[in-house]
Amino acid sequence: MTWLEVETYIASRQGVILPTGSIEQHGPIGLIGTDAICAREISWRAADQCGAIVAPELAYAPAPFNMGFPGTVSLSIEVYTELVLQVISSLAHHGLNKIYILNGHGANLAPLREAAGRTNAEVRIRSWWDFESVNALRSEWYGDWEGMHATPSEVSITQHTHRRIEAPDLAAPRKLTQDYIRAHAGDRHGAPEAHRRDFPDGRVGSHSGLARPEHGILLLKSAADALAADYLSFVE
Ligand code: NI
């Protein structure tokens, strides 16, 4: 957009969608930018439906546990929190006071909530996989194999929007115990060396071999529909 277009928009509206993800390994067939790509693509599609504008995505985020895998870029929690806060402040400065953050990376949630608590702008934070309709598709297609990282659902979306890496022989990863899932929610993983040792190909309980570009089309549509509706309820 040009600044003139933004000026016209803010004359009558205060809402903006801010996608955020991460830049980290996503297993042997998942793209490094998966989390940022998913949040951005869903936001763009939703915006077409609900008339929102979408700020450029905050792609860099904390992912220290994946630093044992080439290509991962990780910010400290402090820097990410401050980045979010300064972006929110800039948007609010122009009158964009209702900021809908669409998240694509579990480790972002705590710092996002921290930043939201330190601003006067009204902020709603949702992760795209939490929408009910999206969750229904995830459990129907993948069940427990959705897992925690390099999930077939996120890989499906990037197979549709970007490319599919063929891996016909990709076996299922080690299955996670309920104890492990509980103890590591919100991406509370350990040191990079231990994390790579425990999950050598980068997948954490997720069988990304089940991903299909056709699934990606439906996941994207379902998430965008849900985001558009939730955004409208937020700004109205
Ligand atoms: Ni991810």
GROMACS .gro file of C-alpha atoms and ligand atoms in nm:
model
  237
    1MET     CA    1   0.000   0.000   0.000
    2THR     CA    2   0.095   0.362  -0.036
    3TRP     CA    3   0.071   0.600   0.258
    4LEU     CA    4  -0.220   0.770   0.083
    5GLU     CA    5  -0.408   0.442   0.076
    6VAL     CA    6  -0.338   0.391   0.447
    7GLU     CA    7  -0.457   0.745   0.518
    8THR     CA    8  -0.783   0.678   0.338
    9TYR     CA    9  -0.826   0.350   0.528
   10ILE     CA   10  -0.768   0.499   0.874
   11ALA     CA   11  -1.016   0.780   0.807
   12SER     CA   12  -1.292   0.526   0.877
   13ARG     CA   13  -1.125   0.219   1.031
   14GLN     CA   14  -0.893   0.125   1.318
   15GLY     CA   15  -0.833  -0.246   1.258
   16VAL     CA   16  -0.524  -0.422   1.124
   17ILE     CA   17  -0.410  -0.784   1.105
   18LEU     CA   18  -0.049  -0.851   1.210
   19PRO     CA   19   0.077  -1.200   1.117
   20THR     CA   20   0.374  -1.351   1.299
   21GLY     CA   21   0.557  -1.682   1.263
   22SER     CA   22   0.917  -1.801   1.284
   23ILE     CA   23   1.219  -1.884   1.072
   24GLU     CA   24   1.315  -2.235   1.182
   25GLN     CA   25   1.364  -2.586   1.048
   26HIS     CA   26   1.041  -2.776   0.981
   27GLY     CA   27   1.168  -3.130   0.933
   28PRO     CA   28   1.294  -3.299   0.615
   29ILE     CA   29   1.011  -3.184   0.384
   30GLY     CA   30   0.896  -2.862   0.557
   31LEU     CA   31   1.019  -2.517   0.453
   32ILE     CA   32   1.216  -2.310   0.706
   33GLY     CA   33   0.972  -2.020   0.675
   34THR     CA   34   0.663  -2.238   0.728
   35ASP     CA   35   0.526  -2.057   1.035
   36ALA     CA   36   0.563  -1.712   0.882
   37ILE     CA   37   0.424  -1.828   0.545
   38CYS     CA   38   0.113  -1.987   0.700
   39ALA     CA   39   0.029  -1.683   0.914
   40ARG     CA   40   0.081  -1.444   0.622
   41GLU     CA   41  -0.111  -1.643   0.359
   42ILE     CA   42  -0.408  -1.697   0.591
   43SER     CA   43  -0.409  -1.326   0.681
   44TRP     CA   44  -0.401  -1.214   0.317
   45ARG     CA   45  -0.692  -1.438   0.223
   46ALA     CA   46  -0.895  -1.332   0.526
   47ALA     CA   47  -0.829  -0.966   0.449
   48ASP     CA   48  -0.985  -1.007   0.103
   49GLN     CA   49  -1.303  -1.124   0.274
   50CYS     CA   50  -1.330  -0.881   0.565
   51GLY     CA   51  -1.174  -0.564   0.421
   52ALA     CA   52  -0.888  -0.553   0.673
   53ILE     CA   53  -0.539  -0.441   0.596
   54VAL     CA   54  -0.247  -0.671   0.678
   55ALA     CA   55   0.082  -0.541   0.818
   56PRO     CA   56   0.401  -0.711   0.695
   57GLU     CA   57   0.454  -1.030   0.896
   58LEU     CA   58   0.693  -1.051   1.190
   59ALA     CA   59   0.884  -1.353   1.062
   60TYR     CA   60   1.185  -1.360   1.296
   61ALA     CA   61   1.102  -1.494   1.640
   62PRO     CA   62   1.242  -1.699   1.929
   63ALA     CA   63   1.334  -2.057   1.827
   64PRO     CA   64   1.651  -2.131   2.030
   65PHE     CA   65   1.580  -2.506   2.052
   66ASN     CA   66   1.610  -2.536   1.671
   67MET     CA   67   1.950  -2.366   1.641
   68GLY     CA   68   2.112  -2.710   1.596
   69PHE     CA   69   1.952  -2.720   1.247
   70PRO     CA   70   2.095  -2.510   0.960
   71GLY     CA   71   1.881  -2.218   0.848
   72THR     CA   72   1.706  -2.148   1.178
   73VAL     CA   73   1.725  -1.784   1.290
   74SER     CA   74   1.636  -1.712   1.652
   75LEU     CA   75   1.567  -1.389   1.841
   76SER     CA   76   1.585  -1.365   2.219
   77ILE     CA   77   1.248  -1.343   2.397
   78GLU     CA   78   1.341  -0.986   2.505
   79VAL     CA   79   1.417  -0.868   2.150
   80TYR     CA   80   1.103  -1.028   2.006
   81THR     CA   81   0.883  -0.880   2.280
   82GLU     CA   82   1.033  -0.537   2.219
   83LEU     CA   83   0.996  -0.577   1.841
   84VAL     CA   84   0.626  -0.661   1.878
   85LEU     CA   85   0.577  -0.373   2.119
   86GLN     CA   86   0.741  -0.118   1.888
   87VAL     CA   87   0.546  -0.239   1.585
   88ILE     CA   88   0.219  -0.218   1.781
   89SER     CA   89   0.312   0.130   1.902
   90SER     CA   90   0.385   0.248   1.548
   91LEU     CA   91   0.055   0.113   1.415
   92ALA     CA   92  -0.137   0.265   1.708
   93HIS     CA   93   0.041   0.597   1.652
   94HIS     CA   94  -0.139   0.618   1.316
   95GLY     CA   95  -0.476   0.530   1.466
   96LEU     CA   96  -0.464   0.155   1.404
   97ASN     CA   97  -0.566   0.079   1.761
   98LYS     CA   98  -0.730  -0.259   1.708
   99ILE     CA   99  -0.457  -0.504   1.632
  100TYR     CA  100  -0.540  -0.865   1.552
  101ILE     CA  101  -0.227  -1.078   1.577
  102LEU     CA  102  -0.246  -1.403   1.382
  103ASN     CA  103   0.021  -1.634   1.521
  104GLY     CA  104   0.192  -1.930   1.355
  105HIS     CA  105   0.453  -2.035   1.615
  106GLY     CA  106   0.387  -2.170   1.965
  107ALA     CA  107   0.689  -2.006   2.130
  108ASN     CA  108   0.555  -1.662   2.031
  109LEU     CA  109   0.248  -1.681   2.253
  110ALA     CA  110   0.401  -1.586   2.588
  111PRO     CA  111   0.598  -1.286   2.452
  112LEU     CA  112   0.296  -1.174   2.245
  113ARG     CA  113   0.080  -1.170   2.559
  114GLU     CA  114   0.353  -0.985   2.746
  115ALA     CA  115   0.373  -0.719   2.471
  116ALA     CA  116  -0.008  -0.690   2.450
  117GLY     CA  117  -0.020  -0.626   2.824
  118ARG     CA  118   0.221  -0.335   2.791
  119THR     CA  119   0.030  -0.133   2.527
  120ASN     CA  120  -0.284   0.079   2.528
  121ALA     CA  121  -0.391  -0.057   2.191
  122GLU     CA  122  -0.658  -0.326   2.187
  123VAL     CA  123  -0.493  -0.654   2.090
  124ARG     CA  124  -0.639  -0.996   2.011
  125ILE     CA  125  -0.402  -1.290   1.970
  126ARG     CA  126  -0.499  -1.617   1.799
  127SER     CA  127  -0.300  -1.907   1.656
  128TRP     CA  128  -0.446  -2.021   1.324
  129TRP     CA  129  -0.467  -2.389   1.426
  130ASP     CA  130  -0.691  -2.301   1.722
  131PHE     CA  131  -0.994  -2.208   1.510
  132GLU     CA  132  -1.257  -2.477   1.564
  133SER     CA  133  -1.309  -2.555   1.193
  134VAL     CA  134  -0.933  -2.589   1.136
  135ASN     CA  135  -0.892  -2.810   1.439
  136ALA     CA  136  -1.167  -3.039   1.314
  137LEU     CA  137  -0.982  -3.093   0.984
  138ARG     CA  138  -0.651  -3.151   1.163
  139SER     CA  139  -0.789  -3.421   1.387
  140GLU     CA  140  -0.994  -3.581   1.109
  141TRP     CA  141  -0.699  -3.610   0.870
  142TYR     CA  142  -0.401  -3.663   1.100
  143GLY     CA  143  -0.517  -3.750   1.454
  144ASP     CA  144  -0.218  -3.790   1.687
  145TRP     CA  145   0.019  -3.763   1.390
  146GLU     CA  146  -0.041  -3.389   1.381
  147GLY     CA  147   0.214  -3.385   1.667
  148MET     CA  148   0.393  -3.072   1.785
  149HIS     CA  149   0.634  -2.954   1.517
  150ALA     CA  150   0.656  -2.977   1.136
  151THR     CA  151   0.289  -3.071   1.149
  152PRO     CA  152   0.123  -3.218   0.839
  153SER     CA  153  -0.128  -2.930   0.847
  154GLU     CA  154   0.130  -2.651   0.823
  155VAL     CA  155   0.332  -2.844   0.564
  156SER     CA  156   0.012  -2.896   0.360
  157ILE     CA  157  -0.041  -2.520   0.348
  158THR     CA  158   0.310  -2.449   0.218
  159GLN     CA  159   0.280  -2.736  -0.033
  160HIS     CA  160  -0.016  -2.547  -0.177
  161THR     CA  161   0.128  -2.195  -0.158
  162HIS     CA  162   0.492  -2.276  -0.239
  163ARG     CA  163   0.612  -2.626  -0.332
  164ARG     CA  164   0.596  -2.991  -0.242
  165ILE     CA  165   0.912  -3.184  -0.163
  166GLU     CA  166   0.866  -3.548  -0.264
  167ALA     CA  167   0.958  -3.805   0.001
  168PRO     CA  168   0.763  -4.125  -0.067
  169ASP     CA  169   0.964  -4.324   0.190
  170LEU     CA  170   0.935  -4.079   0.479
  171ALA     CA  171   0.846  -4.294   0.780
  172ALA     CA  172   0.642  -4.184   1.081
  173PRO     CA  173   0.851  -4.016   1.354
  174ARG     CA  174   0.874  -4.136   1.712
  175LYS     CA  175   0.535  -4.104   1.881
  176LEU     CA  176   0.513  -3.855   2.170
  177THR     CA  177   0.382  -3.951   2.512
  178GLN     CA  178   0.106  -3.743   2.675
  179ASP     CA  179   0.361  -3.650   2.945
  180TYR     CA  180   0.599  -3.513   2.684
  181ILE     CA  181   0.323  -3.310   2.515
  182ARG     CA  182   0.212  -3.161   2.848
  183ALA     CA  183   0.566  -3.077   2.960
  184HIS     CA  184   0.663  -2.911   2.630
  185ALA     CA  185   0.348  -2.714   2.537
  186GLY     CA  186   0.420  -2.367   2.394
  187ASP     CA  187   0.746  -2.500   2.244
  188ARG     CA  188   0.920  -2.533   2.580
  189HIS     CA  189   1.199  -2.745   2.435
  190GLY     CA  190   1.552  -2.792   2.564
  191ALA     CA  191   1.900  -2.695   2.450
  192PRO     CA  192   1.970  -2.712   2.073
  193GLU     CA  193   2.214  -3.009   2.090
  194ALA     CA  194   1.977  -3.218   2.302
  195HIS     CA  195   1.680  -3.122   2.085
  196ARG     CA  196   1.852  -3.235   1.766
  197ARG     CA  197   1.972  -3.555   1.936
  198ASP     CA  198   1.616  -3.635   2.053
  199PHE     CA  199   1.450  -3.539   1.722
  200PRO     CA  200   1.720  -3.604   1.458
  201ASP     CA  201   1.517  -3.512   1.149
  202GLY     CA  202   1.352  -3.211   1.316
  203ARG     CA  203   0.998  -3.347   1.347
  204VAL     CA  204   0.852  -3.349   1.698
  205GLY     CA  205   0.587  -3.620   1.685
  206SER     CA  206   0.448  -3.487   1.354
  207HIS     CA  207   0.416  -3.713   1.051
  208SER     CA  208   0.460  -3.449   0.783
  209GLY     CA  209   0.456  -3.726   0.518
  210LEU     CA  210   0.075  -3.714   0.553
  211ALA     CA  211   0.069  -3.356   0.416
  212ARG     CA  212  -0.112  -3.297   0.085
  213PRO     CA  213  -0.143  -2.978  -0.119
  214GLU     CA  214  -0.519  -3.051  -0.151
  215HIS     CA  215  -0.537  -3.041   0.230
  216GLY     CA  216  -0.351  -2.712   0.220
  217ILE     CA  217  -0.621  -2.554   0.001
  218LEU     CA  218  -0.895  -2.651   0.248
  219LEU     CA  219  -0.694  -2.563   0.562
  220LEU     CA  220  -0.613  -2.223   0.417
  221LYS     CA  221  -0.976  -2.158   0.328
  222SER     CA  222  -1.105  -2.279   0.661
  223ALA     CA  223  -0.852  -2.070   0.859
  224ALA     CA  224  -0.911  -1.760   0.644
  225ASP     CA  225  -1.292  -1.787   0.682
  226ALA     CA  226  -1.257  -1.823   1.060
  227LEU     CA  227  -1.009  -1.536   1.085
  228ALA     CA  228  -1.229  -1.304   0.874
  229ALA     CA  229  -1.530  -1.374   1.099
  230ASP     CA  230  -1.331  -1.338   1.420
  231TYR     CA  231  -1.166  -1.018   1.297
  232LEU     CA  232  -1.506  -0.862   1.221
  233SER     CA  233  -1.635  -0.952   1.568
  234PHE     CA  234  -1.319  -0.793   1.711
  235VAL     CA  235  -1.340  -0.461   1.528
  236GLU     CA  236  -1.717  -0.412   1.528
  237NI      NI  237   0.559  -2.450   1.256
   0.00000   0.00000   0.00000
